[in-house]
Amino acid sequence: RFLRMMSLKSIVVAGASGHVGSAILRGLAADGSFNNTVLSRIGSKAVFPDGTQVVNVDYEDEASLAKVLEGKDVLIGTINTMGTSNTEKAMIRACKASGVKVYIPCDFAIDMWSDVAKEVSLSKSKYDMLDYLKNVGQPFIDISNGSWFDFVMSGPHWGFNLKEKKVTIYGTGDVKQSASTLDGVGKTVAAILKNPEPFMNRVVHISEFDFTQNEVLPIFKKKLGEDGWTITQVPMSEVKAKMQTPTREGILNQLMHVVYTPGGSHHPNREDNHLLGLTDTLPLEDAVDIA
C-alpha cells in the first residue's frame, strides 16, 4: 500500500539516445506526469529533444553518479550492458546510496526466464543482475516486453531481411512469440510508474501482440510485393548446435532458440497487461505498418 501512495515523479533515463531509451523518453514526455532527466556519457555526441534536461556522467564513478541521483525517484537503465555488467552494478550501488526508490534494469527484451531460456548462456547475466539487486537491497521493476517488432524487422534479425526480401523460417514457422513496438513500451513504462505496487521486485511480462513467422510473412508480402522473395528453412536442431559457439552468430542463435522454441518466450495470457489495464491487442497489420 505504501508504494501506491508513493509518488514517482522524478525520473532519470540512462542511455536515452538509443532505440529503447529514446522510445521510453518519448513515452514519459507524452504522458506529462513526470520530470525527466537524461544521463549521457561524458564525451557523448548524442542529441536529445529540445528542452530535455541532460546531465553528463561517468557511469563508473559511483560517488558522482550517486550525487546526480540524489532526490530522484526512478532510474531507468537503457544502456547496452552486453559484457559490461560492472557498469550496471555501479548504477545499482549509486541508486542504493542515493535513495532512488525504483531501479528499472537494462533489460527490455524477450523473456529469458523460461525453462527454454535457461538452456542459453545469455540468460545467466539476467539472473545474476537480479540476484545482485536483491543482495544490494535496491527495489526494482524488471521489464520484459517480448520481441522489439519494429526494430528487429527493420534489419536482418529474427529471420527477416525485408530490404532484400529474404526470410529464414525457423523450425515450422508456427511458434508464437510475444512482441511490442518501441513506442508501445514507452507508454507501458509510464503506466507502470504511475502504479508500481503490483510490479515491485519482480519481472514484469508485457506485450502488445503475438505472432508467428507464418502469420506475418503474407502480410509483408502484401505490403512489399509478392515477387522476389527468398525463403530458407532452418531446423531448430541446427540452431541449437550453432548457439554453442562463442561468437556473434552463436549469440544470435541463442536468441533464436528461445524465440522459436515452443514455451520459450510467449506469454499468451498477458497477465501483467491486464494489471495495467492495457488489454488491447495491436493488430498484426498495424504492427507491420509501423515496422
PDB file of C-alpha atoms in Angstrom:
ATOM      1  CA  ARG A   1       0.000   0.000   0.000  1.00  0.00           C
ATOM      2  CA  PHE A   2       2.901   2.324   0.702  1.00  0.00           C
ATOM      3  CA  LEU A   3       4.085   2.231  -2.898  1.00  0.00           C
ATOM      4  CA  ARG A   4       0.643   3.031  -4.273  1.00  0.00           C
ATOM      5  CA  MET A   5       0.692   6.237  -2.252  1.00  0.00           C
ATOM      6  CA  MET A   6       4.325   6.946  -3.058  1.00  0.00           C
ATOM      7  CA  SER A   7       4.733   9.427  -5.873  1.00  0.00           C
ATOM      8  CA  LEU A   8       7.217   8.547  -8.610  1.00  0.00           C
ATOM      9  CA  LYS A   9       7.679  11.861 -10.380  1.00  0.00           C
ATOM     10  CA  SER A  10      11.398  12.494 -10.821  1.00  0.00           C
ATOM     11  CA  ILE A  11      12.596  10.042 -13.489  1.00  0.00           C
ATOM     12  CA  VAL A  12      16.140   9.574 -14.792  1.00  0.00           C
ATOM     13  CA  VAL A  13      16.835   7.682 -18.030  1.00  0.00           C
ATOM     14  CA  ALA A  14      20.362   6.365 -18.602  1.00  0.00           C
ATOM     15  CA  GLY A  15      21.140   5.871 -22.273  1.00  0.00           C
ATOM     16  CA  ALA A  16      18.180   7.724 -23.775  1.00  0.00           C
ATOM     17  CA  SER A  17      19.799   8.181 -27.187  1.00  0.00           C
ATOM     18  CA  GLY A  18      19.396   4.554 -28.280  1.00  0.00           C
ATOM     19  CA  HIS A  19      16.341   2.876 -29.800  1.00  0.00           C
ATOM     20  CA  VAL A  20      14.971   1.738 -26.430  1.00  0.00           C
ATOM     21  CA  GLY A  21      15.889   4.750 -24.310  1.00  0.00           C
ATOM     22  CA  SER A  22      14.593   7.309 -26.796  1.00  0.00           C
ATOM     23  CA  ALA A  23      11.255   5.459 -27.050  1.00  0.00           C
ATOM     24  CA  ILE A  24      10.918   5.391 -23.256  1.00  0.00           C
ATOM     25  CA  LEU A  25      11.789   9.089 -23.032  1.00  0.00           C
ATOM     26  CA  ARG A  26       9.102   9.850 -25.639  1.00  0.00           C
ATOM     27  CA  GLY A  27       6.567   7.834 -23.656  1.00  0.00           C
ATOM     28  CA  LEU A  28       7.363   9.617 -20.407  1.00  0.00           C
ATOM     29  CA  ALA A  29       7.262  13.043 -22.074  1.00  0.00           C
ATOM     30  CA  ALA A  30       3.981  12.302 -23.859  1.00  0.00           C
ATOM     31  CA  ASP A  31       2.367  11.181 -20.601  1.00  0.00           C
ATOM     32  CA  GLY A  32       3.201  14.512 -18.983  1.00  0.00           C
ATOM     33  CA  SER A  33       3.206  13.202 -15.404  1.00  0.00           C
ATOM     34  CA  PHE A  34       6.958  13.161 -14.856  1.00  0.00           C
ATOM     35  CA  ASN A  35      10.016  15.375 -14.508  1.00  0.00           C
ATOM     36  CA  ASN A  36      12.563  13.709 -16.771  1.00  0.00           C
ATOM     37  CA  THR A  37      16.360  13.835 -16.719  1.00  0.00           C
ATOM     38  CA  VAL A  38      18.706  12.086 -19.149  1.00  0.00           C
ATOM     39  CA  LEU A  39      22.131  10.750 -18.234  1.00  0.00           C
ATOM     40  CA  SER A  40      24.659  10.887 -21.072  1.00  0.00           C
ATOM     41  CA  ARG A  41      28.226   9.620 -21.029  1.00  0.00           C
ATOM     42  CA  ILE A  42      30.894  12.304 -20.786  1.00  0.00           C
ATOM     43  CA  GLY A  43      32.116  12.957 -24.320  1.00  0.00           C
ATOM     44  CA  SER A  44      28.993  11.569 -25.981  1.00  0.00           C
ATOM     45  CA  LYS A  45      27.751  13.393 -29.071  1.00  0.00           C
ATOM     46  CA  ALA A  46      24.169  12.197 -28.533  1.00  0.00           C
ATOM     47  CA  VAL A  47      21.450  14.736 -29.340  1.00  0.00           C
ATOM     48  CA  PHE A  48      18.202  14.880 -27.365  1.00  0.00           C
ATOM     49  CA  PRO A  49      14.869  16.652 -27.948  1.00  0.00           C
ATOM     50  CA  ASP A  50      14.731  20.359 -27.182  1.00  0.00           C
ATOM     51  CA  GLY A  51      14.039  21.066 -23.541  1.00  0.00           C
ATOM     52  CA  THR A  52      15.487  17.766 -22.296  1.00  0.00           C
ATOM     53  CA  GLN A  53      17.447  18.087 -19.062  1.00  0.00           C
ATOM     54  CA  VAL A  54      20.770  16.327 -19.724  1.00  0.00           C
ATOM     55  CA  VAL A  55      23.487  15.518 -17.173  1.00  0.00           C
ATOM     56  CA  ASN A  56      26.841  14.216 -18.407  1.00  0.00           C
ATOM     57  CA  VAL A  57      28.195  11.422 -16.218  1.00  0.00           C
ATOM     58  CA  ASP A  58      30.862   8.783 -15.842  1.00  0.00           C
ATOM     59  CA  TYR A  59      28.846   5.646 -15.108  1.00  0.00           C
ATOM     60  CA  GLU A  60      31.798   4.038 -13.331  1.00  0.00           C
ATOM     61  CA  ASP A  61      32.215   6.994 -10.926  1.00  0.00           C
ATOM     62  CA  GLU A  62      29.749   5.881  -8.278  1.00  0.00           C
ATOM     63  CA  ALA A  63      30.192   8.872  -5.971  1.00  0.00           C
ATOM     64  CA  SER A  64      29.405  11.467  -8.638  1.00  0.00           C
ATOM     65  CA  LEU A  65      26.604   9.301 -10.060  1.00  0.00           C
ATOM     66  CA  ALA A  66      25.021   8.981  -6.608  1.00  0.00           C
ATOM     67  CA  LYS A  67      25.200  12.749  -6.226  1.00  0.00           C
ATOM     68  CA  VAL A  68      23.347  13.212  -9.530  1.00  0.00           C
ATOM     69  CA  LEU A  69      20.687  10.728  -8.391  1.00  0.00           C
ATOM     70  CA  GLU A  70      20.001  12.404  -5.035  1.00  0.00           C
ATOM     71  CA  GLY A  71      16.315  13.306  -4.785  1.00  0.00           C
ATOM     72  CA  LYS A  72      15.391  11.231  -7.843  1.00  0.00           C
ATOM     73  CA  ASP A  73      12.638   8.630  -7.645  1.00  0.00           C
ATOM     74  CA  VAL A  74      13.476   6.274 -10.515  1.00  0.00           C
ATOM     75  CA  LEU A  75      16.499   5.356 -12.616  1.00  0.00           C
ATOM     76  CA  ILE A  76      15.707   3.557 -15.878  1.00  0.00           C
ATOM     77  CA  GLY A  77      18.704   1.754 -17.351  1.00  0.00           C
ATOM     78  CA  THR A  78      18.707   1.524 -21.143  1.00  0.00           C
ATOM     79  CA  ILE A  79      22.441   1.448 -21.828  1.00  0.00           C
ATOM     80  CA  ASN A  80      23.884  -1.503 -23.721  1.00  0.00           C
ATOM     81  CA  THR A  81      25.282  -3.700 -20.958  1.00  0.00           C
ATOM     82  CA  MET A  82      26.362  -6.662 -23.089  1.00  0.00           C
ATOM     83  CA  GLY A  83      29.633  -7.618 -21.448  1.00  0.00           C
ATOM     84  CA  THR A  84      29.664  -4.529 -19.208  1.00  0.00           C
ATOM     85  CA  SER A  85      27.706  -5.703 -16.183  1.00  0.00           C
ATOM     86  CA  ASN A  86      30.093  -3.782 -13.909  1.00  0.00           C
ATOM     87  CA  THR A  87      28.630  -0.562 -15.321  1.00  0.00           C
ATOM     88  CA  GLU A  88      25.121  -1.583 -14.352  1.00  0.00           C
ATOM     89  CA  LYS A  89      26.263  -2.765 -10.925  1.00  0.00           C
ATOM     90  CA  ALA A  90      27.808   0.667 -10.332  1.00  0.00           C
ATOM     91  CA  MET A  91      24.468   2.247 -11.273  1.00  0.00           C
ATOM     92  CA  ILE A  92      22.659  -0.051  -8.831  1.00  0.00           C
ATOM     93  CA  ARG A  93      25.004   0.813  -5.974  1.00  0.00           C
ATOM     94  CA  ALA A  94      24.618   4.516  -6.760  1.00  0.00           C
ATOM     95  CA  CYS A  95      20.829   4.109  -6.634  1.00  0.00           C
ATOM     96  CA  LYS A  96      21.032   2.454  -3.247  1.00  0.00           C
ATOM     97  CA  ALA A  97      23.412   5.092  -1.900  1.00  0.00           C
ATOM     98  CA  SER A  98      21.254   7.999  -3.070  1.00  0.00           C
ATOM     99  CA  GLY A  99      17.881   6.573  -2.043  1.00  0.00           C
ATOM    100  CA  VAL A 100      16.394   6.011  -5.511  1.00  0.00           C
ATOM    101  CA  LYS A 101      13.015   4.364  -4.929  1.00  0.00           C
ATOM    102  CA  VAL A 102      12.925   2.164  -8.042  1.00  0.00           C
ATOM    103  CA  TYR A 103      15.585   0.928 -10.443  1.00  0.00           C
ATOM    104  CA  ILE A 104      14.499  -0.478 -13.806  1.00  0.00           C
ATOM    105  CA  PRO A 105      17.335  -2.660 -15.154  1.00  0.00           C
ATOM    106  CA  CYS A 106      18.832  -2.623 -18.638  1.00  0.00           C
ATOM    107  CA  ASP A 107      16.588  -5.433 -19.827  1.00  0.00           C
ATOM    108  CA  PHE A 108      13.585  -4.598 -22.038  1.00  0.00           C
ATOM    109  CA  ALA A 109      13.903  -7.812 -24.034  1.00  0.00           C
ATOM    110  CA  ILE A 110      12.437 -11.231 -24.687  1.00  0.00           C
ATOM    111  CA  ASP A 111      11.579 -13.462 -21.750  1.00  0.00           C
ATOM    112  CA  MET A 112      14.787 -15.087 -20.539  1.00  0.00           C
ATOM    113  CA  TRP A 113      13.172 -16.733 -17.517  1.00  0.00           C
ATOM    114  CA  SER A 114      11.529 -19.771 -19.114  1.00  0.00           C
ATOM    115  CA  ASP A 115      12.926 -23.307 -18.914  1.00  0.00           C
ATOM    116  CA  VAL A 116      13.899 -22.977 -22.581  1.00  0.00           C
ATOM    117  CA  ALA A 117      15.806 -19.743 -21.897  1.00  0.00           C
ATOM    118  CA  LYS A 118      17.737 -21.401 -19.078  1.00  0.00           C
ATOM    119  CA  GLU A 119      19.429 -23.525 -21.764  1.00  0.00           C
ATOM    120  CA  VAL A 120      21.299 -20.494 -23.150  1.00  0.00           C
ATOM    121  CA  SER A 121      24.246 -18.716 -21.555  1.00  0.00           C
ATOM    122  CA  LEU A 122      22.757 -15.262 -22.270  1.00  0.00           C
ATOM    123  CA  SER A 123      20.192 -15.841 -19.540  1.00  0.00           C
ATOM    124  CA  LYS A 124      22.833 -16.134 -16.822  1.00  0.00           C
ATOM    125  CA  SER A 125      23.613 -12.407 -16.879  1.00  0.00           C
ATOM    126  CA  LYS A 126      19.907 -11.661 -16.331  1.00  0.00           C
ATOM    127  CA  TYR A 127      19.715 -13.947 -13.306  1.00  0.00           C
ATOM    128  CA  ASP A 128      22.979 -12.601 -11.899  1.00  0.00           C
ATOM    129  CA  MET A 129      21.793  -8.996 -12.182  1.00  0.00           C
ATOM    130  CA  LEU A 130      18.533  -9.659 -10.336  1.00  0.00           C
ATOM    131  CA  ASP A 131      20.432 -11.538  -7.637  1.00  0.00           C
ATOM    132  CA  TYR A 132      22.727  -8.533  -7.327  1.00  0.00           C
ATOM    133  CA  LEU A 133      19.776  -6.148  -6.970  1.00  0.00           C
ATOM    134  CA  LYS A 134      18.323  -8.302  -4.216  1.00  0.00           C
ATOM    135  CA  ASN A 135      21.661  -8.613  -2.416  1.00  0.00           C
ATOM    136  CA  VAL A 136      22.217  -4.841  -2.518  1.00  0.00           C
ATOM    137  CA  GLY A 137      18.647  -4.281  -1.375  1.00  0.00           C
ATOM    138  CA  GLN A 138      17.715  -1.925  -4.210  1.00  0.00           C
ATOM    139  CA  PRO A 139      13.981  -2.004  -5.077  1.00  0.00           C
ATOM    140  CA  PHE A 140      13.437  -2.737  -8.765  1.00  0.00           C
ATOM    141  CA  ILE A 141      10.984  -3.468 -11.556  1.00  0.00           C
ATOM    142  CA  ASP A 142      12.396  -5.608 -14.376  1.00  0.00           C
ATOM    143  CA  ILE A 143      10.504  -5.265 -17.663  1.00  0.00           C
ATOM    144  CA  SER A 144      10.400  -7.988 -20.312  1.00  0.00           C
ATOM    145  CA  ASN A 145       8.480  -6.794 -23.377  1.00  0.00           C
ATOM    146  CA  GLY A 146       8.984  -9.590 -25.894  1.00  0.00           C
ATOM    147  CA  SER A 147      10.489  -9.037 -29.324  1.00  0.00           C
ATOM    148  CA  TRP A 148      11.017  -5.424 -30.436  1.00  0.00           C
ATOM    149  CA  PHE A 149       8.894  -5.827 -33.563  1.00  0.00           C
ATOM    150  CA  ASP A 150       9.620  -2.562 -35.403  1.00  0.00           C
ATOM    151  CA  PHE A 151      13.315  -2.723 -34.503  1.00  0.00           C
ATOM    152  CA  VAL A 152      14.063  -6.341 -35.377  1.00  0.00           C
ATOM    153  CA  MET A 153      12.017  -6.162 -38.563  1.00  0.00           C
ATOM    154  CA  SER A 154      13.970  -3.144 -39.781  1.00  0.00           C
ATOM    155  CA  GLY A 155      17.198  -5.125 -40.050  1.00  0.00           C
ATOM    156  CA  PRO A 156      18.314  -8.685 -40.861  1.00  0.00           C
ATOM    157  CA  HIS A 157      17.253 -10.004 -37.463  1.00  0.00           C
ATOM    158  CA  TRP A 158      14.764 -12.568 -36.219  1.00  0.00           C
ATOM    159  CA  GLY A 159      14.861 -14.262 -39.627  1.00  0.00           C
ATOM    160  CA  PHE A 160      13.601 -11.271 -41.635  1.00  0.00           C
ATOM    161  CA  ASN A 161      15.663  -9.208 -44.077  1.00  0.00           C
ATOM    162  CA  LEU A 162      12.869  -7.134 -45.573  1.00  0.00           C
ATOM    163  CA  LYS A 163      15.097  -4.875 -47.656  1.00  0.00           C
ATOM    164  CA  GLU A 164      16.339  -7.850 -49.651  1.00  0.00           C
ATOM    165  CA  LYS A 165      13.106  -9.863 -49.281  1.00  0.00           C
ATOM    166  CA  LYS A 166      14.988 -12.711 -47.618  1.00  0.00           C
ATOM    167  CA  VAL A 167      13.321 -14.704 -44.851  1.00  0.00           C
ATOM    168  CA  THR A 168      14.635 -17.520 -42.702  1.00  0.00           C
ATOM    169  CA  ILE A 169      11.871 -19.683 -41.256  1.00  0.00           C
ATOM    170  CA  TYR A 170      12.986 -21.299 -38.018  1.00  0.00           C
ATOM    171  CA  GLY A 171      11.560 -24.738 -37.393  1.00  0.00           C
ATOM    172  CA  THR A 172       7.953 -24.943 -38.555  1.00  0.00           C
ATOM    173  CA  GLY A 173       7.401 -21.179 -38.527  1.00  0.00           C
ATOM    174  CA  ASP A 174       4.339 -21.695 -36.340  1.00  0.00           C
ATOM    175  CA  VAL A 175       5.758 -20.893 -32.890  1.00  0.00           C
ATOM    176  CA  LYS A 176       4.084 -17.885 -31.271  1.00  0.00           C
ATOM    177  CA  GLN A 177       6.186 -15.100 -29.774  1.00  0.00           C
ATOM    178  CA  SER A 178       5.178 -12.080 -27.694  1.00  0.00           C
ATOM    179  CA  ALA A 179       6.085  -8.707 -29.191  1.00  0.00           C
ATOM    180  CA  SER A 180       5.918  -4.958 -28.633  1.00  0.00           C
ATOM    181  CA  THR A 181       6.661  -1.798 -30.563  1.00  0.00           C
ATOM    182  CA  LEU A 182       9.171   0.749 -29.323  1.00  0.00           C
ATOM    183  CA  ASP A 183       6.565   3.442 -28.684  1.00  0.00           C
ATOM    184  CA  GLY A 184       4.249   0.886 -27.103  1.00  0.00           C
ATOM    185  CA  VAL A 185       6.869   0.084 -24.477  1.00  0.00           C
ATOM    186  CA  GLY A 186       7.373   3.810 -23.817  1.00  0.00           C
ATOM    187  CA  LYS A 187       3.687   4.138 -22.983  1.00  0.00           C
ATOM    188  CA  THR A 188       3.790   0.999 -20.846  1.00  0.00           C
ATOM    189  CA  VAL A 189       6.729   2.217 -18.757  1.00  0.00           C
ATOM    190  CA  ALA A 190       4.812   5.416 -17.993  1.00  0.00           C
ATOM    191  CA  ALA A 191       1.772   3.367 -16.951  1.00  0.00           C
ATOM    192  CA  ILE A 192       3.864   1.143 -14.669  1.00  0.00           C
ATOM    193  CA  LEU A 193       5.452   4.127 -12.925  1.00  0.00           C
ATOM    194  CA  LYS A 194       2.022   5.551 -12.130  1.00  0.00           C
ATOM    195  CA  ASN A 195       1.017   2.297 -10.402  1.00  0.00           C
ATOM    196  CA  PRO A 196       4.205   0.478  -9.378  1.00  0.00           C
ATOM    197  CA  GLU A 197       2.904  -1.602  -6.489  1.00  0.00           C
ATOM    198  CA  PRO A 198       1.850  -4.770  -8.392  1.00  0.00           C
ATOM    199  CA  PHE A 199       5.184  -4.902 -10.206  1.00  0.00           C
ATOM    200  CA  MET A 200       7.756  -4.284  -7.486  1.00  0.00           C
ATOM    201  CA  ASN A 201      10.796  -6.554  -7.151  1.00  0.00           C
ATOM    202  CA  ARG A 202       9.883  -8.939  -9.932  1.00  0.00           C
ATOM    203  CA  VAL A 203       9.997  -9.468 -13.687  1.00  0.00           C
ATOM    204  CA  VAL A 204       7.053  -7.867 -15.496  1.00  0.00           C
ATOM    205  CA  HIS A 205       5.950  -9.538 -18.737  1.00  0.00           C
ATOM    206  CA  ILE A 206       4.173  -7.130 -21.063  1.00  0.00           C
ATOM    207  CA  SER A 207       3.451  -7.194 -24.802  1.00  0.00           C
ATOM    208  CA  GLU A 208       1.188  -5.581 -27.369  1.00  0.00           C
ATOM    209  CA  PHE A 209       0.509  -8.641 -29.541  1.00  0.00           C
ATOM    210  CA  ASP A 210       1.868 -12.017 -30.568  1.00  0.00           C
ATOM    211  CA  PHE A 211       2.631 -13.549 -33.936  1.00  0.00           C
ATOM    212  CA  THR A 212       4.277 -16.400 -35.806  1.00  0.00           C
ATOM    213  CA  GLN A 213       6.582 -16.140 -38.798  1.00  0.00           C
ATOM    214  CA  ASN A 214       3.987 -17.852 -40.980  1.00  0.00           C
ATOM    215  CA  GLU A 215       1.340 -15.337 -39.879  1.00  0.00           C
ATOM    216  CA  VAL A 216       3.384 -12.221 -40.568  1.00  0.00           C
ATOM    217  CA  LEU A 217       5.094 -13.246 -43.832  1.00  0.00           C
ATOM    218  CA  PRO A 218       1.940 -12.996 -46.018  1.00  0.00           C
ATOM    219  CA  ILE A 219       1.286  -9.501 -44.617  1.00  0.00           C
ATOM    220  CA  PHE A 220       4.796  -8.366 -45.525  1.00  0.00           C
ATOM    221  CA  LYS A 221       4.373  -9.902 -48.984  1.00  0.00           C
ATOM    222  CA  LYS A 222       1.143  -7.980 -49.462  1.00  0.00           C
ATOM    223  CA  LYS A 223       2.828  -4.755 -48.342  1.00  0.00           C
ATOM    224  CA  LEU A 224       6.115  -5.141 -50.237  1.00  0.00           C
ATOM    225  CA  GLY A 225       5.007  -7.169 -53.262  1.00  0.00           C
ATOM    226  CA  GLU A 226       4.575 -10.893 -53.806  1.00  0.00           C
ATOM    227  CA  ASP A 227       7.536 -11.391 -56.146  1.00  0.00           C
ATOM    228  CA  GLY A 228      11.251 -11.805 -55.467  1.00  0.00           C
ATOM    229  CA  TRP A 229      11.219 -13.443 -52.039  1.00  0.00           C
ATOM    230  CA  THR A 230      13.851 -15.976 -50.967  1.00  0.00           C
ATOM    231  CA  ILE A 231      12.594 -18.275 -48.212  1.00  0.00           C
ATOM    232  CA  THR A 232      15.023 -20.523 -46.322  1.00  0.00           C
ATOM    233  CA  GLN A 233      14.013 -23.043 -43.680  1.00  0.00           C
ATOM    234  CA  VAL A 234      16.350 -23.866 -40.797  1.00  0.00           C
ATOM    235  CA  PRO A 235      15.643 -26.775 -38.422  1.00  0.00           C
ATOM    236  CA  MET A 236      15.798 -25.944 -34.732  1.00  0.00           C
ATOM    237  CA  SER A 237      18.377 -28.693 -34.217  1.00  0.00           C
ATOM    238  CA  GLU A 238      20.761 -26.633 -36.362  1.00  0.00           C
ATOM    239  CA  VAL A 239      20.034 -23.522 -34.290  1.00  0.00           C
ATOM    240  CA  LYS A 240      20.767 -25.414 -31.079  1.00  0.00           C
ATOM    241  CA  ALA A 241      24.078 -26.690 -32.459  1.00  0.00           C
ATOM    242  CA  LYS A 242      25.206 -23.247 -33.632  1.00  0.00           C
ATOM    243  CA  MET A 243      24.283 -21.465 -30.391  1.00  0.00           C
ATOM    244  CA  GLN A 244      27.132 -23.191 -28.582  1.00  0.00           C
ATOM    245  CA  THR A 245      29.802 -21.132 -30.382  1.00  0.00           C
ATOM    246  CA  PRO A 246      31.111 -18.030 -28.521  1.00  0.00           C
ATOM    247  CA  THR A 247      30.574 -15.715 -31.500  1.00  0.00           C
ATOM    248  CA  ARG A 248      28.072 -13.095 -32.622  1.00  0.00           C
ATOM    249  CA  GLU A 249      26.355 -15.824 -34.651  1.00  0.00           C
ATOM    250  CA  GLY A 250      26.263 -18.018 -31.558  1.00  0.00           C
ATOM    251  CA  ILE A 251      24.573 -15.261 -29.539  1.00  0.00           C
ATOM    252  CA  LEU A 252      22.011 -14.687 -32.306  1.00  0.00           C
ATOM    253  CA  ASN A 253      21.248 -18.414 -32.395  1.00  0.00           C
ATOM    254  CA  GLN A 254      20.753 -18.393 -28.617  1.00  0.00           C
ATOM    255  CA  LEU A 255      18.061 -15.757 -29.101  1.00  0.00           C
ATOM    256  CA  MET A 256      16.505 -17.688 -31.994  1.00  0.00           C
ATOM    257  CA  HIS A 257      16.449 -20.813 -29.844  1.00  0.00           C
ATOM    258  CA  VAL A 258      14.472 -19.019 -27.133  1.00  0.00           C
ATOM    259  CA  VAL A 259      12.125 -17.199 -29.524  1.00  0.00           C
ATOM    260  CA  TYR A 260      11.333 -20.083 -31.871  1.00  0.00           C
ATOM    261  CA  THR A 261      11.186 -22.984 -29.426  1.00  0.00           C
ATOM    262  CA  PRO A 262       7.701 -23.707 -28.008  1.00  0.00           C
ATOM    263  CA  GLY A 263       7.427 -22.342 -24.473  1.00  0.00           C
ATOM    264  CA  GLY A 264      10.445 -20.090 -24.977  1.00  0.00           C
ATOM    265  CA  SER A 265       9.207 -16.507 -24.779  1.00  0.00           C
ATOM    266  CA  HIS A 266       5.449 -16.464 -25.340  1.00  0.00           C
ATOM    267  CA  HIS A 267       3.052 -15.130 -22.698  1.00  0.00           C
ATOM    268  CA  PRO A 268      -0.404 -15.717 -24.200  1.00  0.00           C
ATOM    269  CA  ASN A 269      -2.457 -14.611 -21.192  1.00  0.00           C
ATOM    270  CA  ARG A 270      -0.759 -11.192 -20.832  1.00  0.00           C
ATOM    271  CA  GLU A 271      -1.495 -11.100 -17.096  1.00  0.00           C
ATOM    272  CA  ASP A 272       0.617  -8.013 -16.442  1.00  0.00           C
ATOM    273  CA  ASN A 273      -1.062  -6.146 -19.291  1.00  0.00           C
ATOM    274  CA  HIS A 274      -4.356  -6.756 -17.512  1.00  0.00           C
ATOM    275  CA  LEU A 275      -2.933  -5.419 -14.233  1.00  0.00           C
ATOM    276  CA  LEU A 276      -2.026  -2.233 -16.130  1.00  0.00           C
ATOM    277  CA  GLY A 277      -5.383  -2.026 -17.890  1.00  0.00           C
ATOM    278  CA  LEU A 278      -3.583  -2.248 -21.249  1.00  0.00           C
ATOM    279  CA  THR A 279      -5.591  -5.121 -22.655  1.00  0.00           C
ATOM    280  CA  ASP A 280      -5.982  -4.004 -26.278  1.00  0.00           C
ATOM    281  CA  THR A 281      -4.095  -6.111 -28.809  1.00  0.00           C
ATOM    282  CA  LEU A 282      -2.282  -4.289 -31.603  1.00  0.00           C
ATOM    283  CA  PRO A 283      -3.485  -5.779 -34.925  1.00  0.00           C
ATOM    284  CA  LEU A 284      -0.639  -7.500 -36.750  1.00  0.00           C
ATOM    285  CA  GLU A 285      -1.345  -5.474 -39.888  1.00  0.00           C
ATOM    286  CA  ASP A 286      -0.859  -2.253 -37.895  1.00  0.00           C
ATOM    287  CA  ALA A 287       2.399  -3.576 -36.425  1.00  0.00           C
ATOM    288  CA  VAL A 288       3.650  -4.325 -39.948  1.00  0.00           C
ATOM    289  CA  ASP A 289       2.806  -0.753 -40.994  1.00  0.00           C
ATOM    290  CA  ILE A 290       4.873   0.556 -38.056  1.00  0.00           C
ATOM    291  CA  ALA A 291       7.791  -1.697 -38.990  1.00  0.00           C
TER     292      ALA A 291
END
